[in-house]
Structure formats: structure tokens, C-alpha cells
Coordinates of C-alpha atoms and ligand atoms in Angstrom, one line a residue:
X1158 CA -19.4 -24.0 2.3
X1159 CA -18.0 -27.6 3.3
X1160 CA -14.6 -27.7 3.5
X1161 CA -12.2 -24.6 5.0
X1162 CA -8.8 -23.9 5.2
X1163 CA -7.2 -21.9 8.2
X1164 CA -3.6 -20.6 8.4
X1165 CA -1.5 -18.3 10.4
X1166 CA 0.7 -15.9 8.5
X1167 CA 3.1 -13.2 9.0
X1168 CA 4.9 -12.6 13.2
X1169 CA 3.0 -14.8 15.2
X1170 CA 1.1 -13.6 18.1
X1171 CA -0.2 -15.5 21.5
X1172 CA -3.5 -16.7 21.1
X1173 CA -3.2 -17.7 17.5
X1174 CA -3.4 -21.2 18.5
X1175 CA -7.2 -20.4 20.9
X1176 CA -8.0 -18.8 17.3
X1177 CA -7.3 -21.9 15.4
X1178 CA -8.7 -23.9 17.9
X1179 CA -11.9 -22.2 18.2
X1180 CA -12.2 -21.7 14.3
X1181 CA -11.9 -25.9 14.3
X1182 CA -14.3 -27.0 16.8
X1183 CA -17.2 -24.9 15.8
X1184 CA -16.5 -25.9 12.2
X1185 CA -16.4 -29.4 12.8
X1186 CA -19.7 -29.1 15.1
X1187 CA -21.4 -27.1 12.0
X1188 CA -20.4 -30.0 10.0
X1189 CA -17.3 -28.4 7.5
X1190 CA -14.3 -30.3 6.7
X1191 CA -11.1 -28.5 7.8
X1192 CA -7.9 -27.9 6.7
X1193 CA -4.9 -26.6 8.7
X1194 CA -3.0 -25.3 6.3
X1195 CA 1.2 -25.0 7.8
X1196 CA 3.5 -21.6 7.4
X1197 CA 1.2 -19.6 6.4
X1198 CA 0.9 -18.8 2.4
X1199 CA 4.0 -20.6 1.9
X1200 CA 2.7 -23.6 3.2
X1201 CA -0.4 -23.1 1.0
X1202 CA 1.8 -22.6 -1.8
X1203 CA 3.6 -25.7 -1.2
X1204 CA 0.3 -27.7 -0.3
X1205 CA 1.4 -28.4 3.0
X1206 CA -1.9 -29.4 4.8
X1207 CA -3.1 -31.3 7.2
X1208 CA -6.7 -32.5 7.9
X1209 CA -8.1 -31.2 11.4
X1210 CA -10.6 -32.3 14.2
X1211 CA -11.8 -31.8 16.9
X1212 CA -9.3 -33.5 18.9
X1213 CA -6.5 -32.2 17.0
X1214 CA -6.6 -28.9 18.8
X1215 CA -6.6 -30.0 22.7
X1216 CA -4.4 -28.7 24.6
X1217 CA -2.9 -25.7 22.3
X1218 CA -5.0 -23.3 24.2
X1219 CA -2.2 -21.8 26.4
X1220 CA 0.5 -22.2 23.9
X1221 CA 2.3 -19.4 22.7
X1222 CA 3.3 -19.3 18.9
X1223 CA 1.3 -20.9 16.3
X1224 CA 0.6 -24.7 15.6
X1225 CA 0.4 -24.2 12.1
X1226 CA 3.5 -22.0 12.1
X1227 CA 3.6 -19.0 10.0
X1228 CA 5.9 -17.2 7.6
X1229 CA 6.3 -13.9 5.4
X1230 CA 5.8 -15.3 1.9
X1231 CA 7.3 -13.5 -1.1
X1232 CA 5.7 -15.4 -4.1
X1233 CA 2.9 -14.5 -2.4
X1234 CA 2.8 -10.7 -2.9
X1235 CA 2.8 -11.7 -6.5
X1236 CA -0.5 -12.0 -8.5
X1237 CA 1.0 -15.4 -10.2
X1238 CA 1.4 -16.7 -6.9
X1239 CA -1.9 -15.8 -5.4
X1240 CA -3.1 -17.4 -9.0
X1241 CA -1.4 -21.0 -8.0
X1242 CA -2.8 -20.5 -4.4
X1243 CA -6.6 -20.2 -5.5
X1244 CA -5.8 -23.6 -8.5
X1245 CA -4.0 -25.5 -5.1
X1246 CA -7.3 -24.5 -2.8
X1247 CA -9.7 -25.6 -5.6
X1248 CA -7.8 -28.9 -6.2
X1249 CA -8.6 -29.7 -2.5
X1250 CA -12.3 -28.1 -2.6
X1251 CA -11.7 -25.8 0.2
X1252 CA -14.3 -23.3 -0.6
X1253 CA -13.4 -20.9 2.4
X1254 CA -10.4 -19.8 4.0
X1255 CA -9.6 -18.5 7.8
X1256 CA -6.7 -15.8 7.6
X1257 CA -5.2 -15.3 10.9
X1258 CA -2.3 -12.6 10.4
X1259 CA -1.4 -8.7 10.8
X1260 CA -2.1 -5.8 7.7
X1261 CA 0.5 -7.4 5.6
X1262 CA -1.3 -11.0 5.5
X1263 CA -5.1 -9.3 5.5
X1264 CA -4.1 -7.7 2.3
X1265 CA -2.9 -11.0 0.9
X1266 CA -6.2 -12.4 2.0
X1267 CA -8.2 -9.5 0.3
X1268 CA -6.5 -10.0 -3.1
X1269 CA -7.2 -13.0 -3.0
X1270 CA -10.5 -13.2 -2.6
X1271 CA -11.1 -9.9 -5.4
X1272 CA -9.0 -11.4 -7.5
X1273 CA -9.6 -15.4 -7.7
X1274 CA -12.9 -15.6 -5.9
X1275 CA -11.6 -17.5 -2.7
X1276 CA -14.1 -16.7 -0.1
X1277 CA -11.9 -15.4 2.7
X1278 CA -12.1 -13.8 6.4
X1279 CA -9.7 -13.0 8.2
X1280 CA -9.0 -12.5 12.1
X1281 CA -6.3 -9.4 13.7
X1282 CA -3.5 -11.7 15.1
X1283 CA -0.4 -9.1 16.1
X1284 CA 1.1 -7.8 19.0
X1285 CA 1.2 -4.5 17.1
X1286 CA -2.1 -3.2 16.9
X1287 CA -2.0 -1.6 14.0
X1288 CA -4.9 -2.5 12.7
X1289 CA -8.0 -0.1 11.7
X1290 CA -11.1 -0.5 13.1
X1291 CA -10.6 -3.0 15.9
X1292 CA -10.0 -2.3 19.7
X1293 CA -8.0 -4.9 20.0
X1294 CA -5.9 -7.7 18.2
X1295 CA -5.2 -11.3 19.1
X1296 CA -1.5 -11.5 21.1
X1297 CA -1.6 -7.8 22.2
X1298 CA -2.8 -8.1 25.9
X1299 CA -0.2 -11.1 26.0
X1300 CA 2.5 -8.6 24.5
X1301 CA 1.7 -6.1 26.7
X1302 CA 2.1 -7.8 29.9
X1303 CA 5.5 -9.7 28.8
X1304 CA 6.8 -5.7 28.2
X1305 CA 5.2 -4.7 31.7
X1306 CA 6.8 -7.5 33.6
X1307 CA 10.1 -7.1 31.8
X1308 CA 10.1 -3.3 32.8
X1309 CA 9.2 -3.5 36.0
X1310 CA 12.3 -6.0 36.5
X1311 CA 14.8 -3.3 34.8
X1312 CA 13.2 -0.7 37.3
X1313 CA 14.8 -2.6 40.5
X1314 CA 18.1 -2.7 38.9
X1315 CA 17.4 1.0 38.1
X1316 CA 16.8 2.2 41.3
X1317 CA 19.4 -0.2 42.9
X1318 CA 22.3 2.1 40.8
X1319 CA 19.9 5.3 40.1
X1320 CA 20.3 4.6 36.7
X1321 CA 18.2 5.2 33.7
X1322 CA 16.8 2.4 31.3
X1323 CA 16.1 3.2 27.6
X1324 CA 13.9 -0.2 26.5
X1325 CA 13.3 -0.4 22.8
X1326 CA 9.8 -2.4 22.5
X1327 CA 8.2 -3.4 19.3
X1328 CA 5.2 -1.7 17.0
X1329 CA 6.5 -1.7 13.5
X1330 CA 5.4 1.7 12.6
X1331 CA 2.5 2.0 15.7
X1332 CA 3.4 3.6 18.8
X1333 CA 0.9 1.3 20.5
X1334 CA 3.1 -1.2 22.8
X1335 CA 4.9 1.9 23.3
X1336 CA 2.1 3.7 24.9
X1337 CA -0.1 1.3 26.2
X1338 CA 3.6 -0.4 28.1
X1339 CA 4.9 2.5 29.1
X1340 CA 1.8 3.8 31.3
X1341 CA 1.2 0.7 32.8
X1342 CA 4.4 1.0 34.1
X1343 CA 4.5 5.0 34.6
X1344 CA 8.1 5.8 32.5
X1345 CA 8.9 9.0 32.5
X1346 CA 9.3 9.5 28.9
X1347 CA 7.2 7.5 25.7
X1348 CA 8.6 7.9 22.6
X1349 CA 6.4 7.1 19.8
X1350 CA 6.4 7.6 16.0
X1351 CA 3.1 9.3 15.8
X1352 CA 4.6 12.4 17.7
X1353 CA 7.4 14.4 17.3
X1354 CA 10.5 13.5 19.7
X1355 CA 11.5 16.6 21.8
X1356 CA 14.8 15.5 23.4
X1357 CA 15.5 18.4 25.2
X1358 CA 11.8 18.7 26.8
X1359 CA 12.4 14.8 27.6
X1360 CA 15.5 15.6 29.1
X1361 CA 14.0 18.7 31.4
X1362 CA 11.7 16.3 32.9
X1363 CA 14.5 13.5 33.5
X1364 CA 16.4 16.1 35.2
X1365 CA 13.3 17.8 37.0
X1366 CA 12.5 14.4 38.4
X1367 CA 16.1 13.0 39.3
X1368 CA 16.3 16.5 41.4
X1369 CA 13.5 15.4 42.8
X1370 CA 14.8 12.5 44.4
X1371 CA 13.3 10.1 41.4
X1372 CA 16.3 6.9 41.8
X1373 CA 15.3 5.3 38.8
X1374 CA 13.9 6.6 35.3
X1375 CA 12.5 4.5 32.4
X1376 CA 11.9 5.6 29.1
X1377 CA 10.0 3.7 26.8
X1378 CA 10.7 3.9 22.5
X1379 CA 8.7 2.4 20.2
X1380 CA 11.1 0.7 17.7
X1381 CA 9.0 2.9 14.9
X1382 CA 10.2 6.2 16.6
X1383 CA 13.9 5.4 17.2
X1384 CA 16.4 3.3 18.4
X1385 CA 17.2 2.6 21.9
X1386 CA 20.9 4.0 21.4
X1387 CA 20.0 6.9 19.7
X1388 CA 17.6 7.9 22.7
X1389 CA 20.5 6.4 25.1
X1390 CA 22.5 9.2 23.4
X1391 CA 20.7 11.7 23.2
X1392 CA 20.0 11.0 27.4
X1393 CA 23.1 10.8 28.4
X1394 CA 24.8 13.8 26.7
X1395 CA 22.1 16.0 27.3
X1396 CA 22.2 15.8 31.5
X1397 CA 24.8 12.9 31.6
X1398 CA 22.3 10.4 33.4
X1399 CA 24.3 7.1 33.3
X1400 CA 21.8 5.0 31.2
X1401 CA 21.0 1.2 30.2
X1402 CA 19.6 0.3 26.9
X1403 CA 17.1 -3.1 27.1
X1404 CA 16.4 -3.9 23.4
X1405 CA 12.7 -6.4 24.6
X1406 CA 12.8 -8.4 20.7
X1407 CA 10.7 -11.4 19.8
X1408 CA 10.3 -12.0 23.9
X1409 CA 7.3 -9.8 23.3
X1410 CA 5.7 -12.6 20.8
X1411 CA 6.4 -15.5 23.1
X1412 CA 4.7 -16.8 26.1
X1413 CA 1.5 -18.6 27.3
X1414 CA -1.6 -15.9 26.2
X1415 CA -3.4 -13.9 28.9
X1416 CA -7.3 -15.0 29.6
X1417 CA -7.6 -11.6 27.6
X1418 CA -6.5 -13.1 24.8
X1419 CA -7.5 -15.8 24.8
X1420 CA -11.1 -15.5 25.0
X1421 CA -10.5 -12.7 22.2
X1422 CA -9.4 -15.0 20.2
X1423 CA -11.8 -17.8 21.0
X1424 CA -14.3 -15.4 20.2
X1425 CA -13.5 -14.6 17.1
X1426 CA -12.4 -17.9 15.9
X1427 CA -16.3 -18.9 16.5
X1428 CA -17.2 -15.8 14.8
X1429 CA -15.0 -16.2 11.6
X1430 CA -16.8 -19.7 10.8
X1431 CA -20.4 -18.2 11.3
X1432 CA -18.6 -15.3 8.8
X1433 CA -17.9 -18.3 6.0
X1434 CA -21.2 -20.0 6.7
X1435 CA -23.3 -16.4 6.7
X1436 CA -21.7 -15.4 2.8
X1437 CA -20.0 -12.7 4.7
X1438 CA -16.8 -13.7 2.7
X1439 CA -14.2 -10.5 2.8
X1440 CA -14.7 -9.1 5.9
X1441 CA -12.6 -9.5 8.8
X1442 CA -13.7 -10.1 12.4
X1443 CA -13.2 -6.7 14.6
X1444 CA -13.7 -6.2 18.7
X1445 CA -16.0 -3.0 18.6
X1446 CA -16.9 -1.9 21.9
X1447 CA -16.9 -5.1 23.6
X1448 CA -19.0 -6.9 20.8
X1449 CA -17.3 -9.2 17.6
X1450 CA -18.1 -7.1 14.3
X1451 CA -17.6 -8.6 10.2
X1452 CA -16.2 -5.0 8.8
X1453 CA -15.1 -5.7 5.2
X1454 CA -11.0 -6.0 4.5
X1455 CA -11.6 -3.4 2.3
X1456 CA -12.8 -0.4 4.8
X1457 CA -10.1 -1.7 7.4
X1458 CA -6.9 -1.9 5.3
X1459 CA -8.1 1.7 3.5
X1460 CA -7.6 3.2 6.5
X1461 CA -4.6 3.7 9.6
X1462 CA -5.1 2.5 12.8
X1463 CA -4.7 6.4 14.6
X1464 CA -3.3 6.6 18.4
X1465 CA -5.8 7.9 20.6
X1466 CA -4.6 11.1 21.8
X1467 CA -6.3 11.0 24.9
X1468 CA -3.5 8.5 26.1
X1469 CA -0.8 10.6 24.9
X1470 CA -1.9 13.4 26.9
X1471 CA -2.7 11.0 30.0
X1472 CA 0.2 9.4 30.0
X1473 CA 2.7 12.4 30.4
X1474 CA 0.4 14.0 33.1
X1475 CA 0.5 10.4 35.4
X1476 CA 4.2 9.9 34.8
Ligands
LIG547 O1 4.4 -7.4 13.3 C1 5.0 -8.1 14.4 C2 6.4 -7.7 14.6 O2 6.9 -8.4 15.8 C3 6.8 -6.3 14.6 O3 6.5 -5.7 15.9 C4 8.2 -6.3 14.3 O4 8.7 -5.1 13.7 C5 8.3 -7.4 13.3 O5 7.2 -8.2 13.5 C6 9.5 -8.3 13.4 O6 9.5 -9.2 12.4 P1 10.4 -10.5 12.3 O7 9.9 -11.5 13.3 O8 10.3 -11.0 10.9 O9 11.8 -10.1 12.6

């Protein structure tokens, strides 16, 4: 290997940029050429690159989004367009490629490499957390505490009008911002796509709890389970609790990463390179019990990332 590529594809996710940077410096130290490659596939499809260095990546460390920006590329999902990709990374001799991206851009990465021989690895960057066989992926810590501090705001304007708040977070189909949010900031209900919504038993406990002398109640969906207003509804016509709805969006993907995430990240930008440099071309780097793991993209997109019941059953005891 002597000259790599690196992109960032699909929703960004803090700490891309300590991923790219990390990915850069230890390949310029080993000696590679690199290539930032800019929006992702697209970008790559429209040979819109730009030749990196060691310098070129001060200073992005503790800024949110991605340098490189990123996209969701159409032509991309097509074998012809993964075909053009591989001739455009030949032309160039870039001989390996850093994919930093969710399932969706992993999947791109593995075709590529199974179909046109690009040696690829790639590196979890979403605030989802969907994928298999890593603790954790790059911009969830950061995700997680933008939802926490959000929430905890909406609970003084709770209490202040003993109101509940129904606040939508993201997920895609994963119940994990959900969860993980929603204990750290001990709502009373956690509505996630992986269970079953019981309305009525969520509407028991609102109702147990206001009797109680509870002033403010949070319930957190994940946007995979249902919507804010549909929850909101369901609320407010079942014990006519006067109820908020806080919709979190793309705030969740912004902001400056955590130290969590960014040593994540930095860690597994220096391990993708060593990845490249070892042959271990169609893997993807994975956090496994503290330590950075190659598992191949094959075993990890095979396979759902499953919620750990364990929290489920945590959760609604502590709330
Ligand atoms: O995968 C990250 C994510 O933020 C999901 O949580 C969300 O469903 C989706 O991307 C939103 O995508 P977009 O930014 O294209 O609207």
C-alpha cells in the first residue's frame, strides 16, 4: 500500500473529523500518500479530491460535522457506479480506502471491495448505534449527551407547569439513543422499536407517579418506534396530562465531540491504517470490550445490532 483514500459518507457524526485526522497522521508518519476524498461516494464519483498532510488536519479535532463532508449517494448503490468508482481510484493509484460511515455506507464499502478488488476498511461513524458487533460508534457519546442536556432543560419547564414532554430523539430503526438518553435522564417512559408499545401500562405509571406528587414527566420515543404526536395523543387522551412534544432533529449530530469520542475515534483512525498496511482489507474496526478489533464487514453487516435487554429491564425499575 502507498497511497489511500479516506471519506466520510452517509449522516455525519462528531468525531468523524478526530477519525480523519488520526487516519492522516499515522499514514503520513508510515509513509502513504493520502487522499481526502469530499462528500462521501459522490465526491469519489466526481473525483473530488484533495491531497492531505499532516498539517492539513490541525485543529479539526473538536469540530463537529465532517471536513470532507458527506452525502447519501444514489449512483452508488448501483454496481455500474461502484464499477466507475474502483476505474476513478485506480486512475489515481489509491490502493486502499478508509470508509468512515453508518450500515448503509459499510455495505457500499464491502461491495466494493468483493466486487472490484478495492482494498477497503471501514470505521462505525453514527450517532445510531446500530451497528453489529461494536460497543460503540464514533458520534454516539457526543449524541447522547446533546439529547441528555436538551432533556434535562425541557424538565425545568416541565416542572415549572407540571407538564409532560414527549421528545422524539433519533435511531433510524435502533432504540439505542432512546434507551441509553432516556435513563441518563430517568423518563418515565422509553419507547423503543424493539419492544412492543403498551400505552395504557405507560399511561398507569404517568398517572401512578403524577398522584404521587411527580410535577414533571418525560417520555422519551425513539423516532423508529413512533412519533412524538402519536405518543402526545395517545398521553393526553388516555389521563388528560397536558403534554409538550420536543421533536431533538439533526441537533443530535451537531456539536463539538466528547473526549469519549474522540479518543474512540482517534483510536480507530490509527487502527484503520495499520488494517491497510497489515492486508486486513475488508474488515472494519470494532470497540470490543475496551480493546480496537478488525471483524470482517461481512460478519458485521450479516448480523443486527440487538438491544441489550438488561437496560430495558433497568431502565423501567430506576425510573
Ligand atoms: O443515521 C443517522 C441519522 O441521523 C438517523 O438517526 C436519522 O434517521 C437519519 O440519519 C436522518 O437522515 P438525514 O440527515 O438524511 O435526514
Amino acid at each position: 500500500i502507498k497511497k489511500i483514500g479516506v471519506l466520510t459518507s452517509g449522516g455525519d457524526a462528531p468525531g468523524m473529523n478526530a477519525a480523519i485526522r488520526a487516519a492522516v497522521r499515522t499514514a503520513v508518519t508510515d509513509g502513504l500518500e493520502v487522499f481526502g476524498i469530499h462528500r462521501g461516494y459522490s465526491g469519489l464519483l466526481d473525483e473530488d479530491f484533495t491531497s492531505m498532510d499532516y498539517s492539513s488536519v490541525g485543529g479539526i479535532m473538536e469540530r463537529g460535522g465532517t471536513i470532507l463532508r458527506s452525502s447519501r449517494c444514489e449512483e452508488f448503490r448501483l454496481e455500474e457506479g461502484r464499477a466507475k468508482a474502483a476505474d476513478i481510484l485506480k486512475k489515481h493509484g489509491i490502493d486502499g480506502l478508509l470508509v468512515i460511515g453508518g450500515e448503509g455506507s459499510l455495505s457500499g464499502a464491502k461491495l466494493l471491495m468483493e466486487e472490484q478488488g478495492i482494498p477497503v476498511v471501514g470505521l462505525p461513524g453514527t450517532i445510531d448505534n446500530d451497528i453489529a458487533l461494536t460497543d460503540m460508534c464514533i458520534g454516539v457519546d457526543t449524541c447522547l449527551n446533546t439529547c441528555v442536556d436538551t432533556i434535562q432543560k425541557l424538565k425545568d419547564t416541565a416542572s415549572s407547569h407540571e407538564r409532560a414532554f414527549v421528545v422524539e430523539v433519533m435511531g433510524r430503526s435502533s432504540g439505542y439513543v432512546a434507551l441509553a438518553s432516556g435513563m441518563a435522564v430517568g423518563a418515565e417512559a422509553i419507547i423503543i422499536p424493539e419492544i412492543p408499545v403498551n400505552y395504557e401500562e405507560i399511561a398507569d405509571k404517568i398517572w401512578r407517579e403524577r398522584k404521587r406528587g411527580k410535577i414533571n414527566c418525560i417520555i422519551v420515543v425513539a423516532e423508529g418506534a413512533s412519533s412524538a404526536y402519536t405518543v402526545a395523543r395517545h398521553v393526553e387522551h388516555r389521563i388528560g396530562y397536558e403534554t409538550r412534544i420536543t421533536i431533538l432533529g439533526h441537533i443530535q449530530r451537531g456539536g463539538s465531540p466528547t473526549a469519549f469520542d474522540r479518543v474512540l475515534a482517534s483510536r480507530m483512525g490509527y487502527a484503520s491504517v495499520k488494517a491497510l498496511e497489515e492486508n486486513e482489507a475488508g474488515t472494519m474496526i470494532a470497540l470490543q470490550g475496551g480493546k480496537m478489533v478488525r471483524v470482517s464487514l461481512e460478519k458485521i453487516l450479516s448480523q443486527k445490532k440487538t438491544i441489550d435487554m438488561e437496560l430495558v429491564e433497568m431502565a423501567k425499575i430506576l425510573s
